[in-house]
mmCIF file of C-alpha atoms in Angstrom:
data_model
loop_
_atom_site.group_PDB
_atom_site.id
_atom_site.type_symbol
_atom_site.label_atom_id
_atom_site.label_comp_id
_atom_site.label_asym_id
_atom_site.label_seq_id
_atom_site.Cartn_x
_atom_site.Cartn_y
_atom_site.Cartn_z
ATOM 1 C CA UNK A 1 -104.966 43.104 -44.784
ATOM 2 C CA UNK A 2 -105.222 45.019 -41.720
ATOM 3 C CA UNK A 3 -107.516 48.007 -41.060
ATOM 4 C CA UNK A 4 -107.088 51.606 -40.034
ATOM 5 C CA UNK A 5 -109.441 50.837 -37.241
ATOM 6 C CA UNK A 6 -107.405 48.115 -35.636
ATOM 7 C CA UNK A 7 -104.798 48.681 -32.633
ATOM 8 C CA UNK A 8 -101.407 47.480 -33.056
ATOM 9 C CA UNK A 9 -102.400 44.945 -30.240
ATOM 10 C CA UNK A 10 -105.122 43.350 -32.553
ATOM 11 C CA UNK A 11 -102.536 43.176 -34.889
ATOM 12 C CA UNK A 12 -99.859 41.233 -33.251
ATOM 13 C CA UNK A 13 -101.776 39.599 -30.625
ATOM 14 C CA UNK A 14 -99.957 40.206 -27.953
ATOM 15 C CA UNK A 15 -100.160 40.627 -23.989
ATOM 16 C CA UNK A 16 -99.368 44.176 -23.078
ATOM 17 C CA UNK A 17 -99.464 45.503 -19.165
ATOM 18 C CA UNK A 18 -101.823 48.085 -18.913
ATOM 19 C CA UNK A 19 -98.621 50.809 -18.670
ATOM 20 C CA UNK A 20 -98.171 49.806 -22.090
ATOM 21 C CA UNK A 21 -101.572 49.250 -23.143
ATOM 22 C CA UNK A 22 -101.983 53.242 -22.205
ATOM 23 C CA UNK A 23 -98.673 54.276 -24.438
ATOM 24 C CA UNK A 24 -100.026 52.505 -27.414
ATOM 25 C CA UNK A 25 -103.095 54.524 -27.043
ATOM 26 C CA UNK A 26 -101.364 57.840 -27.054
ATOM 27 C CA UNK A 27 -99.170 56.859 -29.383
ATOM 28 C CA UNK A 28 -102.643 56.101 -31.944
ATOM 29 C CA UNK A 29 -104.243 59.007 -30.333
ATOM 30 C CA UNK A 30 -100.827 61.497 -31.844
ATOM 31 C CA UNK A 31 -100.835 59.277 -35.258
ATOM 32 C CA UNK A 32 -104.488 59.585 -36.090
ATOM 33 C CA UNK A 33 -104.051 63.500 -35.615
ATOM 34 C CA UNK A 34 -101.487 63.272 -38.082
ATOM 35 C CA UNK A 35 -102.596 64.624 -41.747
ATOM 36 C CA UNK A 36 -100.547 63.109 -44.625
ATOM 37 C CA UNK A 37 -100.010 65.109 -48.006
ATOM 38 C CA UNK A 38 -99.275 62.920 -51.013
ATOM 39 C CA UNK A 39 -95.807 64.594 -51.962
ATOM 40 C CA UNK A 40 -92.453 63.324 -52.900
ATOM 41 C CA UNK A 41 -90.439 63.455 -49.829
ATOM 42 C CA UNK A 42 -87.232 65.761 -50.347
ATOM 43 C CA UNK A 43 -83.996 64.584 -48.629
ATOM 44 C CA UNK A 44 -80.850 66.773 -48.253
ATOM 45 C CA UNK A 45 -77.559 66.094 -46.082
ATOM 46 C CA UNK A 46 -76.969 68.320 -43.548
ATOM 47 C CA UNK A 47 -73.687 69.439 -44.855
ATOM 48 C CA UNK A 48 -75.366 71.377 -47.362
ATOM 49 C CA UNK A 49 -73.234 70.094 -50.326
ATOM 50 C CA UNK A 50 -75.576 66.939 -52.234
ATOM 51 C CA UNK A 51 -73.008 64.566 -52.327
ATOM 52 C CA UNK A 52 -72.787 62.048 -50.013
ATOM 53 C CA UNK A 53 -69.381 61.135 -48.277
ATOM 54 C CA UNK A 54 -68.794 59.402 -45.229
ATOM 55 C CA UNK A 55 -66.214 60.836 -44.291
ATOM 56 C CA UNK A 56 -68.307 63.814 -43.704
ATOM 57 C CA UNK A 57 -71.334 61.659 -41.934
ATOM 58 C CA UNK A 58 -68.653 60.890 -39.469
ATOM 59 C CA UNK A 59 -67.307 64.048 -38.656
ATOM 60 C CA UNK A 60 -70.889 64.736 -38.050
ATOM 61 C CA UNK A 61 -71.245 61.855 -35.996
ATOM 62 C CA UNK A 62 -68.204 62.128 -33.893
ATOM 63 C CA UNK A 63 -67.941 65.589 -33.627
ATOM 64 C CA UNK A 64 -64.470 67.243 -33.789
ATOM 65 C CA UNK A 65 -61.781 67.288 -30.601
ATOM 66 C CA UNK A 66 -58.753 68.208 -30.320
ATOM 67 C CA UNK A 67 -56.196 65.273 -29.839
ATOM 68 C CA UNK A 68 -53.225 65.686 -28.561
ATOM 69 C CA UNK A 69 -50.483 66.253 -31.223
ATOM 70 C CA UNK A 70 -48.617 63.024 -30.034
ATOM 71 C CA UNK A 71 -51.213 60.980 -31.718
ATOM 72 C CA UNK A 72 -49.872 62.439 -34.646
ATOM 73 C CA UNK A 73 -46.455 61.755 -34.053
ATOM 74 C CA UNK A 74 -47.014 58.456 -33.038
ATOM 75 C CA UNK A 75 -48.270 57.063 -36.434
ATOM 76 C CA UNK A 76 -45.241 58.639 -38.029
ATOM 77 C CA UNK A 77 -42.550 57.416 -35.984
ATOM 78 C CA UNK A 78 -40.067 54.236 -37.580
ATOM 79 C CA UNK A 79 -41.016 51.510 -34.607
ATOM 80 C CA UNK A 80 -43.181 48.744 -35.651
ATOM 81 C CA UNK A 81 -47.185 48.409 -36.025
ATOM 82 C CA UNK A 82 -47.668 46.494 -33.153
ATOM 83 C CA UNK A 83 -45.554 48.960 -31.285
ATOM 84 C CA UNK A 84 -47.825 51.777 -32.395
ATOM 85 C CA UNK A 85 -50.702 50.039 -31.372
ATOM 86 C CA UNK A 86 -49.443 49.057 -28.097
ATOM 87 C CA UNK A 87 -48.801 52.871 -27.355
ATOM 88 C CA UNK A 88 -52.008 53.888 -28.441
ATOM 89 C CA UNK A 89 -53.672 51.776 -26.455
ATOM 90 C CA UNK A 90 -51.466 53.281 -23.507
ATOM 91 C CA UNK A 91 -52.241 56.619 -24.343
ATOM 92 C CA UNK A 92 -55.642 56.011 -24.410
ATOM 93 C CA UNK A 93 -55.708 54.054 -20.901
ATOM 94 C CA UNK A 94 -56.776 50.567 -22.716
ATOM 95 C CA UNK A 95 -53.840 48.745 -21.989
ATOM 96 C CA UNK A 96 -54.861 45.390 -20.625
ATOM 97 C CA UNK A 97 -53.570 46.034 -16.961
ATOM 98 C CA UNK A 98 -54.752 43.967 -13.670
ATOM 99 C CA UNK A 99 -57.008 47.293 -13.147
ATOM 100 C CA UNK A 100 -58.510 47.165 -17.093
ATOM 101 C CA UNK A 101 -59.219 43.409 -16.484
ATOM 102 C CA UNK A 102 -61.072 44.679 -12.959
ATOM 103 C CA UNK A 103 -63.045 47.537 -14.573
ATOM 104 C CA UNK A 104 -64.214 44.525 -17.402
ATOM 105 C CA UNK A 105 -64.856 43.035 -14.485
ATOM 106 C CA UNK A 106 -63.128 40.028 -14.876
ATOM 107 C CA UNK A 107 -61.955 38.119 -11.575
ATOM 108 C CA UNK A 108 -58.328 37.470 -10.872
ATOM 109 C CA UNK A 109 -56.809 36.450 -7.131
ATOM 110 C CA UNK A 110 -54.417 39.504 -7.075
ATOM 111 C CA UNK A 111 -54.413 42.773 -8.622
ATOM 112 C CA UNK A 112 -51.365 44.016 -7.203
ATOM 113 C CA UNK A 113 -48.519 44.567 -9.382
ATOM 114 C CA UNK A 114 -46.644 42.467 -10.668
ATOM 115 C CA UNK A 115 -43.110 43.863 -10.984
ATOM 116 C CA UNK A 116 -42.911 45.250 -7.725
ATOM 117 C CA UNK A 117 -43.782 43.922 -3.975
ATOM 118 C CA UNK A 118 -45.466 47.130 -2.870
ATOM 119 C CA UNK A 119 -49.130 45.346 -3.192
ATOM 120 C CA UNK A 120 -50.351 48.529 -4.819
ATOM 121 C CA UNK A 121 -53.142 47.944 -7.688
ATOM 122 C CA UNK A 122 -51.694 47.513 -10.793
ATOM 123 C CA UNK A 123 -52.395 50.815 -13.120
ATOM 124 C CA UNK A 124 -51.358 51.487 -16.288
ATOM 125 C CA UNK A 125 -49.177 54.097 -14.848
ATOM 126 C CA UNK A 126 -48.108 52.607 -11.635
ATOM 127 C CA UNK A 127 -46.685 49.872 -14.255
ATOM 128 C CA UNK A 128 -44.736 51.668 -16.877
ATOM 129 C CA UNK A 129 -43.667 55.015 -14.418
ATOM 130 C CA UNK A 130 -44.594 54.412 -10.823
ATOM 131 C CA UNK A 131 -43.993 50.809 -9.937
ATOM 132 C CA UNK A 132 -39.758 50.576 -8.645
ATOM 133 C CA UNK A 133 -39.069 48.268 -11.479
ATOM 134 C CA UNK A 134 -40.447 50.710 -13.646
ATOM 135 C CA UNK A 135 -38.368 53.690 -12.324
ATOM 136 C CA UNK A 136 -35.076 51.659 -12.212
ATOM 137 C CA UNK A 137 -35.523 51.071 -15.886
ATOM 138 C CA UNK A 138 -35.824 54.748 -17.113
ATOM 139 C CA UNK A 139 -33.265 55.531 -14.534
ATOM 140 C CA UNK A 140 -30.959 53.355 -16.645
ATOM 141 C CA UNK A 141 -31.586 56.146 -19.128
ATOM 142 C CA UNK A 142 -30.890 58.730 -16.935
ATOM 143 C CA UNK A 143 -34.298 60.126 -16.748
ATOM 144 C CA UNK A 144 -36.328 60.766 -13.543
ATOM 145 C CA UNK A 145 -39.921 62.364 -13.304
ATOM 146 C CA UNK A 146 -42.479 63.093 -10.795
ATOM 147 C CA UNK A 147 -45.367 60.834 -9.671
ATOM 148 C CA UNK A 148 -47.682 62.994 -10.968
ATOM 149 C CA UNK A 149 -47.445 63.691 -14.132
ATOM 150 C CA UNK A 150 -49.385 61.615 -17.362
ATOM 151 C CA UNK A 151 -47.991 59.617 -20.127
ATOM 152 C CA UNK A 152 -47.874 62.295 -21.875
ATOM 153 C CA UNK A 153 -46.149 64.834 -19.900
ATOM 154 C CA UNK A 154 -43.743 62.063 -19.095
ATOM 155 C CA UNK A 155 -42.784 61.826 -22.402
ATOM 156 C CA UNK A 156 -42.269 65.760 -23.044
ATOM 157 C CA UNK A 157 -40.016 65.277 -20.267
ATOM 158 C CA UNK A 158 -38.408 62.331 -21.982
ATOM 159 C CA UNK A 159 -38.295 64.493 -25.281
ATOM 160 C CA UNK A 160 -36.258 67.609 -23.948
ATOM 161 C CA UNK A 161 -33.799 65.627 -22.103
ATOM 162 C CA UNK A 162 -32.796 63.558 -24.836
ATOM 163 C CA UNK A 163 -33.836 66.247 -27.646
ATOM 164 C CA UNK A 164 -33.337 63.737 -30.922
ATOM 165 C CA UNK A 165 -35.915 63.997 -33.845
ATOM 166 C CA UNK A 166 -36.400 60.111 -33.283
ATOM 167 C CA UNK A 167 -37.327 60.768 -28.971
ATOM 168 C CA UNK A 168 -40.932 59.292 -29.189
ATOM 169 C CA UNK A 169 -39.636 56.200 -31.219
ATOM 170 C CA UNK A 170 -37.141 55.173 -28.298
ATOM 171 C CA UNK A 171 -40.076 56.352 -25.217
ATOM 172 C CA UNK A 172 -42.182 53.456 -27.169
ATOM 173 C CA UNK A 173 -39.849 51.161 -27.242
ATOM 174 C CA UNK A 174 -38.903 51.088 -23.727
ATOM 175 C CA UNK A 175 -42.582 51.236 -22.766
ATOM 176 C CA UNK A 176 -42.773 48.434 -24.622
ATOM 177 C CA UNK A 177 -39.759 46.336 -23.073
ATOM 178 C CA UNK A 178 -41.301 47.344 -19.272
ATOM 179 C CA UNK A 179 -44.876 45.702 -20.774
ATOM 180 C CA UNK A 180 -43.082 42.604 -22.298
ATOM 181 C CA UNK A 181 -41.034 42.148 -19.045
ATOM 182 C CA UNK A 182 -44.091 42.118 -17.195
ATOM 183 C CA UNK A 183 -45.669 39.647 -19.139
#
């Protein structure tokens, strides 16, 4: 059984540099100040309310933000999961593009688009709005935008041209034929 009087060092037996050798005796210097009071510890959740839920730990945890309301469309609308997931994952910029693979640094020989023979890198954006192919495709729809705008102001575009109820469903879907084209 170990004693008060004995450092952590003693008790594990092992090397420390002398940095550390001077932190663990602060550290014993701050504990041995310390005063404990037999009590029963009393434990309450910052919520206020005594019941537990994780729902509201994580709120806690994450904190709140304001998403975009097309996140909230997008889980509602009548295309497929995998669909869904795909544009999520475009919305969010995690899309597994030549420049994703770069910033996970993984090594390719080329990351140049694709679809096009402009040797510019291949974005998420240059891909489904910028790259020619790209543009070609929604000009088959009739629909034209700036380079500048984001996904998402792409798509309000998208929705007051074509003004149906179901105008996120079809954006999706020919996101989704551009990305399975390219691949």
């Amino acid at each position: 059984k170990a004693h008060a009087s004995d450092t952590l060092s003693d008790l594990f037996n092992l090397p420390v540099s002398m940095e550390a050798f001077e932190q663990l005796q602060e550290l014993e210097a701050e504990f041995s100040a310390i005063t404990l009071i037999p009590s029963n510890d009393s434990w309450t959740y910052i919520w206020g309310s005594s019941h537990f839920a994780s729902s509201k730990a994580y709120s806690l945890l994450a904190g709140h933000t304001q998403a975009d309301p097309i996140f909230k469309k997008l889980w509602k609308t009548s295309c497929q999961g995998k669909h869904k997931v795909f544009f999520w994952l475009v919305l969010k910029d995690r899309l597994s593009t030549r420049n994703m693979l770069r910033r996970k640094r993984m090594h390719l020989e080329d990351y140049s688009c694709v679809l096009c023979q402009q040797h510019l890198e291949e974005t998420l954006m240059h891909l489904l709005f910028y790259c020619p192919f790209a543009k070609s495709c929604w000009g088959t729809l009739d629909f034209a935008y700036a380079d500048n705008m984001s996904a998402i102001q792409i798509f309000e575009a998208w929705r007051a041209l074509v003004n149906v109820p179901f105008a996120l469903d079809i954006f999706i879907l020919a996101c989704w034929s551009i990305w399975k084209m390219r691949n």
